[in-house]
Coordinates of C-alpha atoms and ligand atoms in Angstrom, one line a residue:
M1 CA -13.5 6.7 18.0
N2 CA -11.5 8.5 15.4
Y3 CA -10.9 6.6 12.2
I4 CA -7.8 7.4 10.3
T5 CA -6.2 5.8 7.4
V6 CA -2.2 6.0 7.1
Y7 CA -0.8 5.1 3.7
F8 CA 2.0 5.1 1.1
S9 CA 0.8 4.6 -2.5
P10 CA 2.5 6.0 -5.2
T11 CA 0.1 5.1 -7.8
G12 CA -3.1 5.1 -5.8
T13 CA -4.2 1.6 -5.6
A14 CA -3.4 0.8 -1.8
E15 CA -4.9 4.2 -0.9
K16 CA -8.1 3.1 -2.7
S17 CA -8.0 -0.1 -0.8
S18 CA -7.3 1.5 2.5
V19 CA -9.7 4.3 2.3
S20 CA -12.7 1.8 1.3
M21 CA -11.8 -0.2 4.6
I22 CA -11.8 3.1 6.8
E23 CA -15.0 4.4 5.0
A24 CA -16.6 1.3 6.1
L25 CA -15.5 1.3 9.7
A26 CA -16.4 5.0 10.0
E27 CA -20.0 4.1 9.0
G28 CA -20.6 7.4 7.3
K29 CA -18.9 9.4 9.8
E30 CA -16.0 11.4 8.8
F31 CA -12.5 10.1 9.0
G32 CA -9.0 11.1 8.6
R33 CA -5.9 10.6 6.1
V34 CA -2.3 10.7 6.6
D35 CA -1.0 10.3 3.1
L36 CA 2.9 9.2 3.6
T37 CA 3.7 8.8 -0.1
A38 CA 5.3 12.7 -0.8
Y39 CA 8.8 13.0 0.2
S40 CA 7.9 15.9 2.5
T41 CA 6.3 13.4 4.8
R42 CA 9.5 11.3 5.4
E43 CA 9.9 12.8 8.9
T44 CA 6.2 13.3 9.9
E45 CA 5.4 12.2 13.2
K46 CA 2.2 11.2 14.8
V47 CA 1.0 9.7 17.8
F48 CA -2.4 8.0 18.1
S49 CA -4.5 6.9 21.0
T50 CA -7.0 4.5 22.1
D51 CA -9.9 6.6 20.9
D52 CA -8.2 6.3 17.3
F53 CA -8.6 3.5 15.0
V54 CA -6.3 3.0 12.3
V55 CA -6.2 1.5 9.0
F56 CA -2.4 1.1 7.4
G57 CA -2.2 0.6 3.6
T58 CA 0.9 0.1 1.4
P59 CA 1.8 -2.0 -1.7
V60 CA 4.0 -4.7 -2.1
Y61 CA 7.4 -4.4 -3.5
G62 CA 9.3 -8.0 -3.8
G63 CA 7.2 -9.5 -1.2
R64 CA 7.9 -6.9 1.3
I65 CA 6.7 -3.5 2.3
P66 CA 8.7 -0.9 0.4
K67 CA 11.8 0.2 2.5
V68 CA 10.7 3.9 2.3
A69 CA 7.1 3.1 3.6
A70 CA 8.5 1.1 6.7
Q71 CA 10.7 4.1 7.4
R72 CA 7.6 6.5 7.5
F73 CA 5.2 4.0 9.2
A74 CA 7.9 3.4 11.7
R75 CA 7.2 7.3 12.7
M76 CA 3.7 6.3 13.5
R77 CA 3.4 5.6 17.4
G78 CA 0.4 4.2 19.0
Q79 CA -0.6 3.9 22.4
Q80 CA -2.3 0.5 22.5
T81 CA -3.9 2.0 19.4
P82 CA -6.3 -0.5 17.5
C83 CA -5.6 -1.0 13.7
I84 CA -6.1 -2.9 10.5
V85 CA -3.1 -3.6 8.4
T86 CA -3.5 -4.1 4.7
V87 CA -1.3 -4.4 1.8
T88 CA -2.0 -4.0 -1.8
Y89 CA -0.2 -6.3 -4.2
G90 CA -0.2 -6.6 -8.2
N91 CA -1.3 -10.5 -8.5
R92 CA 2.0 -11.9 -8.1
D93 CA 2.2 -12.4 -4.2
Y94 CA 2.5 -10.6 -1.2
D95 CA 5.3 -13.3 0.4
D96 CA 6.0 -11.8 3.6
A97 CA 4.6 -7.9 3.1
L98 CA 1.4 -8.2 5.4
L99 CA 3.4 -10.1 8.2
E100 CA 6.3 -7.4 8.1
L101 CA 3.8 -4.5 8.4
S102 CA 1.9 -6.3 11.1
D103 CA 5.2 -6.7 13.0
L104 CA 6.1 -3.1 12.5
V105 CA 3.1 -1.4 14.0
Q106 CA 2.8 -3.8 16.6
A107 CA 6.1 -2.9 17.6
N108 CA 5.2 0.8 17.6
G109 CA 2.3 0.4 19.9
F110 CA -0.6 -0.6 17.7
V111 CA -2.8 -3.6 18.4
V112 CA -3.4 -5.4 15.1
Q113 CA -7.2 -6.6 15.0
A114 CA -7.6 -7.8 11.7
A115 CA -5.4 -7.8 8.5
A116 CA -6.0 -8.1 4.6
A117 CA -3.9 -8.9 1.7
L118 CA -5.6 -7.1 -1.7
I119 CA -5.2 -7.1 -5.3
G120 CA -4.3 -3.9 -7.0
Q121 CA -3.4 -2.9 -10.7
H122 CA 0.3 -4.0 -10.9
T123 CA 2.7 -1.1 -11.4
F124 CA 4.3 -2.5 -14.6
G125 CA 2.5 -4.0 -17.6
Q126 CA -1.4 -4.2 -17.8
I127 CA -2.0 -6.6 -15.1
Q128 CA -5.4 -6.6 -13.0
V129 CA -6.1 -3.2 -14.7
G130 CA -8.6 -1.2 -13.0
R131 CA -8.4 -3.3 -9.6
P132 CA -9.3 -2.9 -6.8
D133 CA -12.8 -2.8 -8.8
E134 CA -16.3 -2.5 -7.5
D135 CA -16.3 -6.3 -6.3
D136 CA -13.2 -5.7 -4.4
L137 CA -14.6 -2.8 -2.7
K138 CA -17.7 -4.5 -1.8
E139 CA -15.7 -7.6 -0.4
N140 CA -14.0 -5.1 1.6
Q141 CA -16.9 -3.8 3.0
Q142 CA -18.3 -7.1 3.7
F143 CA -15.0 -7.7 6.0
V144 CA -15.5 -4.7 7.9
K145 CA -18.9 -5.6 8.5
T146 CA -18.0 -9.2 9.6
F147 CA -15.4 -7.7 11.6
L148 CA -17.5 -5.0 13.4
E149 CA -20.1 -7.7 14.3
K150 CA -17.6 -10.0 15.8
A151 CA -15.9 -6.9 17.8
E152 CA -19.4 -6.2 19.1
K153 CA -20.2 -10.2 20.0
N154 CA -16.9 -10.2 21.5
P155 CA -15.3 -6.9 22.8
R156 CA -11.7 -7.1 23.7
K157 CA -9.0 -4.3 24.1
G158 CA -5.9 -6.5 23.9
S159 CA -4.2 -8.4 21.4
V160 CA -5.9 -11.1 19.1
K161 CA -4.6 -14.1 17.4
L162 CA -4.2 -13.7 13.5
S163 CA -2.9 -16.3 11.6
I164 CA -1.3 -14.0 8.9
K165 CA 0.6 -15.7 6.2
G166 CA 4.3 -14.9 5.9
N167 CA 7.6 -15.9 7.3
H168 CA 10.4 -14.9 9.5
P169 CA 13.0 -13.9 8.7
Y170 CA 11.5 -12.1 5.8
K171 CA 12.4 -12.9 2.3
A172 CA 14.8 -10.2 0.7
G173 CA 12.8 -7.5 -0.9
G174 CA 11.5 -4.0 -0.5
K175 CA 14.3 -2.0 -2.0
G176 CA 12.1 -1.1 -5.2
G177 CA 12.3 -2.0 -9.0
M178 CA 15.4 -1.5 -11.6
F179 CA 13.4 0.4 -13.9
R180 CA 14.2 4.0 -14.6
P181 CA 11.6 6.2 -16.2
L182 CA 12.6 7.9 -19.3
T183 CA 11.7 11.5 -20.1
A184 CA 10.5 12.3 -23.8
D185 CA 11.4 15.8 -25.5
T186 CA 7.8 16.8 -25.1
C187 CA 8.6 17.4 -21.3
I188 CA 7.4 20.8 -20.5
Q189 CA 9.2 21.0 -17.1
C190 CA 6.3 21.7 -15.1
G191 CA 8.1 20.4 -12.4
L192 CA 5.1 17.8 -11.0
C193 CA 7.1 14.8 -11.4
V194 CA 9.8 16.5 -9.5
K195 CA 7.1 17.5 -6.6
N196 CA 5.4 14.2 -6.5
C197 CA 8.4 11.8 -6.4
P198 CA 8.1 9.9 -3.0
T199 CA 12.1 9.7 -2.8
G200 CA 13.1 12.9 -4.3
A201 CA 15.1 11.0 -7.0
I202 CA 14.3 13.6 -9.7
D203 CA 16.3 16.8 -10.5
S204 CA 15.1 20.1 -10.8
D205 CA 15.3 19.7 -14.5
C206 CA 12.7 17.1 -14.6
S207 CA 14.6 14.6 -16.5
T208 CA 17.9 13.5 -14.5
I209 CA 16.8 10.9 -12.0
D210 CA 19.1 9.6 -9.1
S211 CA 19.4 5.9 -9.9
G212 CA 20.2 5.2 -6.2
R213 CA 16.9 6.8 -5.1
C214 CA 14.5 5.8 -7.7
I215 CA 12.4 2.9 -6.7
S216 CA 10.6 2.4 -9.7
C217 CA 7.1 3.4 -8.4
F218 CA 6.0 4.9 -11.8
R219 CA 4.5 7.8 -9.8
C220 CA 5.8 10.2 -12.1
I221 CA 4.7 8.2 -15.0
R222 CA 1.1 8.5 -14.0
R223 CA 1.3 12.1 -12.7
C224 CA 3.1 13.4 -16.0
P225 CA 0.4 15.8 -17.3
V226 CA 1.6 15.4 -21.3
Q227 CA 2.9 11.8 -20.7
A228 CA 6.5 12.6 -21.3
K229 CA 7.5 10.5 -18.7
N230 CA 7.4 7.1 -19.9
M231 CA 9.0 3.3 -20.0
N232 CA 9.3 3.1 -23.9
D233 CA 12.2 1.2 -23.6
S234 CA 12.5 -2.2 -25.6
S235 CA 13.6 -4.5 -23.0
Y236 CA 11.2 -3.0 -20.4
L237 CA 8.3 -3.6 -22.9
A238 CA 9.5 -7.1 -23.5
F239 CA 9.2 -7.9 -19.8
A240 CA 6.2 -6.2 -19.2
E241 CA 4.2 -8.2 -22.0
D242 CA 5.5 -11.6 -20.7
F243 CA 4.8 -10.6 -17.3
S244 CA 1.4 -9.6 -17.9
K245 CA 0.7 -12.8 -19.6
K246 CA 1.9 -14.7 -16.5
L247 CA -0.3 -12.9 -14.0
A248 CA -3.4 -12.6 -16.2
T249 CA -5.4 -14.9 -13.9
R250 CA -7.3 -13.1 -11.0
R251 CA -6.3 -13.6 -7.9
E252 CA -8.6 -13.0 -5.0
N253 CA -8.3 -10.9 -2.0
E254 CA -7.6 -12.4 1.6
Y255 CA -8.7 -11.6 4.8
F256 CA -7.6 -12.2 8.4
L257 CA -10.1 -11.9 11.3
P258 CA -9.4 -13.2 14.7
Q259 CA -9.7 -16.8 15.0
K260 CA -12.3 -16.8 18.1
Ligands
FMN301 C1 9.1 -2.1 -7.4 C2 8.1 -3.0 -7.6 C3 7.9 -4.3 -6.9 C4 6.6 -4.9 -6.8 N1 6.6 -6.2 -6.4 C5 5.5 -6.7 -6.1 C6 5.5 -8.2 -5.8 O1 6.3 -8.7 -4.9 N2 4.5 -8.9 -5.7 C7 3.4 -8.2 -6.5 O2 2.3 -9.1 -6.6 N3 3.0 -7.2 -6.9 C8 4.3 -6.4 -6.8 N4 4.3 -5.0 -7.3 C9 3.2 -4.4 -7.6 C10 2.4 -3.5 -6.7 O3 2.4 -4.2 -5.3 C11 1.1 -3.3 -7.0 O4 1.1 -2.5 -8.4 C12 0.5 -2.2 -6.0 O5 -1.0 -2.2 -6.3 C13 0.7 -0.7 -6.2 O6 0.6 0.2 -5.1 P1 0.1 1.6 -5.3 O7 -0.6 1.7 -6.6 O8 -0.5 2.0 -4.2 O9 1.6 2.2 -5.6 C14 5.4 -4.2 -7.5 C15 5.6 -3.0 -7.9 C16 6.8 -2.3 -7.7 C17 6.8 -0.8 -8.5

Protein backbone atom coordinates (compact mmCIF):
# COMPACT_ATOMS: atom_id res chain seq x y z
CA MET A 1 0.00 0.00 0.00
CA ASN A 2 1.23 3.53 -0.81
CA TYR A 3 0.23 6.18 1.73
CA ILE A 4 -0.34 9.68 0.40
CA THR A 5 -1.81 12.81 1.91
CA VAL A 6 -3.50 15.37 -0.33
CA TYR A 7 -4.13 18.73 1.26
CA PHE A 8 -4.89 22.42 0.88
CA SER A 9 -3.57 24.36 3.86
CA PRO A 10 -2.79 28.11 3.72
CA THR A 11 -1.59 28.44 7.33
CA GLY A 12 -0.43 24.88 7.91
CA THR A 13 -2.91 23.46 10.44
CA ALA A 14 -4.80 21.20 8.02
CA GLU A 15 -1.41 20.03 6.77
CA LYS A 16 -0.29 19.18 10.31
CA SER A 17 -3.52 17.25 10.98
CA SER A 18 -3.44 15.23 7.78
CA VAL A 19 0.28 14.53 7.93
CA SER A 20 -0.16 13.15 11.46
CA MET A 21 -2.87 10.80 10.14
CA ILE A 22 -0.84 9.56 7.17
CA GLU A 23 2.25 9.09 9.37
CA ALA A 24 0.25 6.91 11.75
CA LEU A 25 -1.22 4.91 8.85
CA ALA A 26 2.16 4.38 7.23
CA GLU A 27 3.48 2.97 10.54
CA GLY A 28 7.03 4.19 10.00
CA LYS A 29 7.11 3.58 6.27
CA GLU A 30 7.53 6.36 3.73
CA PHE A 31 4.51 8.37 2.67
CA GLY A 32 3.78 10.87 -0.11
CA ARG A 33 2.40 14.40 -0.04
CA VAL A 34 0.39 16.26 -2.64
CA ASP A 35 0.25 19.86 -1.46
CA LEU A 36 -2.47 21.69 -3.41
CA THR A 37 -2.11 25.04 -1.63
CA ALA A 38 0.04 26.87 -4.17
CA TYR A 39 -1.64 28.68 -7.04
CA SER A 40 0.69 26.80 -9.40
CA THR A 41 -1.04 23.53 -8.45
CA ARG A 42 -4.48 24.69 -9.58
CA GLU A 43 -4.44 22.44 -12.63
CA THR A 44 -2.58 19.49 -11.09
CA GLU A 45 -4.24 16.20 -11.95
CA LYS A 46 -3.55 12.84 -10.30
CA VAL A 47 -4.95 9.37 -10.61
CA PHE A 48 -4.76 6.99 -7.64
CA SER A 49 -5.15 3.21 -7.65
CA THR A 50 -6.44 0.56 -5.26
CA ASP A 51 -2.87 0.21 -4.00
CA ASP A 52 -2.96 3.77 -2.69
CA PHE A 53 -4.46 4.99 0.58
CA VAL A 54 -5.15 8.72 0.67
CA VAL A 55 -5.77 11.13 3.56
CA PHE A 56 -7.45 14.35 2.40
CA GLY A 57 -7.11 17.52 4.47
CA THR A 58 -8.53 21.02 4.17
CA PRO A 59 -9.62 23.89 6.42
CA VAL A 60 -13.25 24.90 6.89
CA TYR A 61 -14.30 28.29 5.48
CA GLY A 62 -17.81 29.42 6.43
CA GLY A 63 -18.87 25.88 7.28
CA ARG A 64 -17.82 24.55 3.87
CA ILE A 65 -14.58 23.54 2.26
CA PRO A 66 -12.86 26.48 0.54
CA LYS A 67 -14.07 26.70 -3.06
CA VAL A 68 -10.48 26.75 -4.35
CA ALA A 69 -9.73 23.56 -2.39
CA ALA A 70 -12.84 21.89 -3.80
CA GLN A 71 -11.73 22.81 -7.33
CA ARG A 72 -8.25 21.36 -6.75
CA PHE A 73 -9.51 18.18 -5.04
CA ALA A 74 -11.89 17.66 -7.96
CA ARG A 75 -8.84 16.96 -10.15
CA MET A 76 -7.82 14.03 -7.95
CA ARG A 77 -9.25 10.79 -9.34
CA GLY A 78 -9.55 7.53 -7.47
CA GLN A 79 -10.18 4.07 -8.81
CA GLN A 80 -11.96 2.59 -5.81
CA THR A 81 -9.10 4.13 -3.81
CA PRO A 82 -9.60 3.95 -0.02
CA CYS A 83 -9.29 7.23 1.85
CA ILE A 84 -9.87 9.10 5.10
CA VAL A 85 -11.31 12.61 4.86
CA THR A 86 -10.36 15.28 7.40
CA VAL A 87 -11.32 18.92 7.88
CA THR A 88 -9.56 21.26 10.28
CA TYR A 89 -11.56 24.15 11.72
CA GLY A 90 -11.02 27.06 14.05
CA ASN A 91 -13.16 26.03 17.03
CA ARG A 92 -16.45 27.56 15.78
CA ASP A 93 -18.05 24.75 13.74
CA TYR A 94 -17.41 22.64 10.66
CA ASP A 95 -21.10 22.58 9.67
CA ASP A 96 -21.34 20.80 6.28
CA ALA A 97 -17.64 20.80 5.33
CA LEU A 98 -16.80 17.20 6.23
CA LEU A 99 -19.88 15.86 4.48
CA GLU A 100 -19.07 18.01 1.44
CA LEU A 101 -15.49 16.69 1.29
CA SER A 102 -16.69 13.12 1.67
CA ASP A 103 -19.29 13.56 -1.12
CA LEU A 104 -16.74 15.24 -3.39
CA VAL A 105 -14.07 12.57 -3.20
CA GLN A 106 -16.62 9.73 -3.39
CA ALA A 107 -17.97 11.21 -6.62
CA ASN A 108 -14.38 11.06 -7.92
CA GLY A 109 -13.75 7.38 -7.33
CA PHE A 110 -12.51 7.30 -3.73
CA VAL A 111 -14.00 5.08 -1.04
CA VAL A 112 -14.30 6.95 2.24
CA GLN A 113 -13.34 4.61 5.07
CA ALA A 114 -13.32 7.06 7.99
CA ALA A 115 -13.51 10.79 8.67
CA ALA A 116 -12.42 13.39 11.20
CA ALA A 117 -13.26 17.01 12.08
CA LEU A 118 -10.25 18.42 13.88
CA ILE A 119 -9.43 21.65 15.68
CA GLY A 120 -6.73 24.00 14.38
CA GLN A 121 -5.70 27.48 15.40
CA HIS A 122 -8.15 29.94 13.86
CA THR A 123 -6.78 32.15 11.08
CA PHE A 124 -8.33 35.21 12.74
CA GLY A 125 -7.58 36.54 16.23
CA GLN A 126 -5.97 34.38 18.90
CA ILE A 127 -8.15 31.28 18.99
CA GLN A 128 -6.89 27.85 20.06
CA VAL A 129 -3.34 29.02 19.48
CA GLY A 130 -0.94 26.16 18.76
CA ARG A 131 -3.57 23.60 17.84
CA PRO A 132 -3.36 20.93 16.69
CA ASP A 133 -1.20 20.38 19.78
CA GLU A 134 0.53 17.28 21.18
CA ASP A 135 -2.76 15.96 22.64
CA ASP A 136 -4.55 16.39 19.31
CA LEU A 137 -1.80 14.53 17.47
CA LYS A 138 -1.93 11.69 20.01
CA GLU A 139 -5.70 11.46 19.52
CA ASN A 140 -5.20 11.24 15.77
CA GLN A 141 -2.73 8.39 16.29
CA GLN A 142 -5.20 6.59 18.55
CA PHE A 143 -7.96 7.05 15.97
CA VAL A 144 -5.77 5.54 13.24
CA LYS A 145 -4.84 2.65 15.53
CA THR A 146 -8.52 1.87 16.18
CA PHE A 147 -9.24 2.24 12.45
CA LEU A 148 -6.50 -0.24 11.56
CA GLU A 149 -7.62 -2.73 14.22
CA LYS A 150 -11.20 -2.59 12.95
CA ALA A 151 -10.04 -2.96 9.34
CA GLU A 152 -7.98 -6.02 10.25
CA LYS A 153 -10.86 -7.68 12.08
CA ASN A 154 -13.35 -6.87 9.37
CA PRO A 155 -11.56 -6.36 6.05
CA ARG A 156 -13.77 -4.95 3.31
CA LYS A 157 -13.11 -3.30 0.04
CA GLY A 158 -16.39 -1.54 -0.72
CA SER A 159 -18.11 1.41 0.87
CA VAL A 160 -18.69 1.58 4.60
CA LYS A 161 -21.47 3.26 6.54
CA LEU A 162 -20.37 6.46 8.22
CA SER A 163 -22.64 8.95 9.99
CA ILE A 164 -20.84 12.15 9.11
CA LYS A 165 -22.42 15.28 10.56
CA GLY A 166 -23.78 17.74 7.99
CA ASN A 167 -26.78 18.53 5.82
CA HIS A 168 -27.88 18.50 2.20
CA PRO A 169 -28.19 21.01 0.65
CA TYR A 170 -25.00 22.44 2.17
CA LYS A 171 -25.12 25.85 3.80
CA ALA A 172 -23.76 28.80 1.79
CA GLY A 173 -20.03 29.32 2.40
CA GLY A 174 -16.54 28.42 1.24
CA LYS A 175 -15.87 31.63 -0.66
CA GLY A 176 -13.40 33.09 1.84
CA GLY A 177 -13.50 36.13 4.09
CA MET A 178 -13.73 39.85 3.57
CA PHE A 179 -10.44 40.88 5.21
CA ARG A 180 -7.75 42.15 2.85
CA PRO A 181 -4.19 42.20 4.25
CA LEU A 182 -2.37 45.53 4.32
CA THR A 183 1.27 46.10 3.37
CA ALA A 184 3.51 48.28 5.56
CA ASP A 185 6.27 50.52 4.20
CA THR A 186 8.77 48.02 5.61
CA CYS A 187 7.96 45.66 2.69
CA ILE A 188 11.21 44.65 0.97
CA GLN A 189 9.39 43.42 -2.16
CA CYS A 190 10.95 39.98 -1.87
CA GLY A 191 8.01 38.43 -3.71
CA LEU A 192 7.39 35.64 -1.17
CA CYS A 193 3.78 36.71 -0.64
CA VAL A 194 3.23 36.77 -4.40
CA LYS A 195 4.70 33.28 -4.75
CA ASN A 196 2.80 31.86 -1.76
CA CYS A 197 -0.65 33.30 -2.37
CA PRO A 198 -2.96 30.29 -3.05
CA THR A 199 -5.13 32.26 -5.45
CA GLY A 200 -2.60 34.42 -7.28
CA ALA A 201 -4.24 37.53 -5.81
CA ILE A 202 -1.10 39.58 -5.10
CA ASP A 203 0.45 41.72 -7.82
CA SER A 204 4.22 41.56 -8.46
CA ASP A 205 4.58 44.87 -6.53
CA CYS A 206 3.78 42.77 -3.38
CA SER A 207 1.09 45.20 -2.22
CA THR A 208 -1.75 45.42 -4.74
CA ILE A 209 -4.30 42.76 -3.86
CA ASP A 210 -7.03 41.64 -6.23
CA SER A 211 -9.98 41.76 -3.86
CA GLY A 212 -12.04 39.41 -6.01
CA ARG A 213 -9.40 36.70 -5.73
CA CYS A 214 -8.21 37.12 -2.13
CA ILE A 215 -9.83 34.58 0.22
CA SER A 216 -8.52 36.08 3.52
CA CYS A 217 -6.47 32.96 4.21
CA PHE A 218 -3.65 35.11 5.73
CA ARG A 219 -0.92 32.92 4.26
CA CYS A 220 0.83 36.10 3.07
CA ILE A 221 0.82 37.49 6.62
CA ARG A 222 2.26 34.29 8.08
CA ARG A 223 4.92 33.92 5.36
CA CYS A 224 6.16 37.53 5.21
CA PRO A 225 9.77 37.48 6.45
CA VAL A 226 9.67 41.11 7.69
CA GLN A 227 6.08 41.20 9.03
CA ALA A 228 5.12 43.85 6.48
CA LYS A 229 1.88 42.09 5.59
CA ASN A 230 -0.57 42.73 8.40
CA MET A 231 -4.14 43.26 9.51
CA ASN A 232 -3.47 46.28 11.71
CA ASP A 233 -6.81 47.76 10.90
CA SER A 234 -9.03 48.93 13.75
CA SER A 235 -12.23 47.23 12.59
CA TYR A 236 -10.42 43.90 12.09
CA LEU A 237 -8.68 44.20 15.46
CA ALA A 238 -11.99 44.89 17.24
CA PHE A 239 -13.62 41.93 15.48
CA ALA A 240 -10.67 39.65 16.26
CA GLU A 241 -10.70 40.53 19.95
CA ASP A 242 -14.40 39.87 20.31
CA PHE A 243 -14.27 36.68 18.19
CA SER A 244 -11.33 35.35 20.22
CA LYS A 245 -13.33 35.75 23.44
CA LYS A 246 -16.33 33.97 21.93
CA LEU A 247 -14.33 30.96 20.80
CA ALA A 248 -12.04 30.60 23.81
CA THR A 249 -13.60 27.38 25.14
CA ARG A 250 -11.74 24.36 23.83
CA ARG A 251 -13.71 22.09 21.52
CA GLU A 252 -12.65 18.52 20.98
CA ASN A 253 -11.85 16.62 17.81
CA GLU A 254 -14.55 14.39 16.34
CA TYR A 255 -13.82 11.08 14.65
CA PHE A 256 -16.08 8.95 12.47
CA LEU A 257 -15.46 5.23 12.08
CA PRO A 258 -17.59 2.62 10.30
CA GLN A 259 -20.56 1.66 12.43
CA LYS A 260 -20.02 -2.09 12.30
C1 LIG B 1 -12.21 32.77 5.35
C2 LIG B 1 -12.18 31.85 6.54
C3 LIG B 1 -13.36 31.27 6.99
C4 LIG B 1 -13.33 30.41 8.11
N1 LIG B 1 -14.49 29.81 8.52
C5 LIG B 1 -14.49 29.00 9.59
C6 LIG B 1 -15.68 28.36 10.04
O1 LIG B 1 -16.74 28.44 9.43
N2 LIG B 1 -15.62 27.61 11.19
C7 LIG B 1 -14.47 27.49 11.91
O2 LIG B 1 -14.51 26.88 12.98
N3 LIG B 1 -13.29 28.02 11.46
C8 LIG B 1 -13.28 28.75 10.33
N4 LIG B 1 -12.10 29.29 9.87
C9 LIG B 1 -10.85 28.94 10.53
C10 LIG B 1 -10.07 27.86 9.78
O3 LIG B 1 -10.91 26.78 9.44
C11 LIG B 1 -8.95 27.33 10.67
O4 LIG B 1 -8.16 28.38 11.12
C12 LIG B 1 -8.07 26.31 9.98
O5 LIG B 1 -7.34 25.65 10.99
C13 LIG B 1 -7.12 26.94 8.97
O6 LIG B 1 -6.46 25.92 8.25
P1 LIG B 1 -5.01 26.08 7.58
O7 LIG B 1 -4.06 26.41 8.71
O8 LIG B 1 -4.73 24.74 7.02
O9 LIG B 1 -5.09 27.17 6.59
C14 LIG B 1 -12.10 30.14 8.77
C15 LIG B 1 -10.92 30.73 8.30
C16 LIG B 1 -10.95 31.57 7.19
C17 LIG B 1 -9.67 32.17 6.69
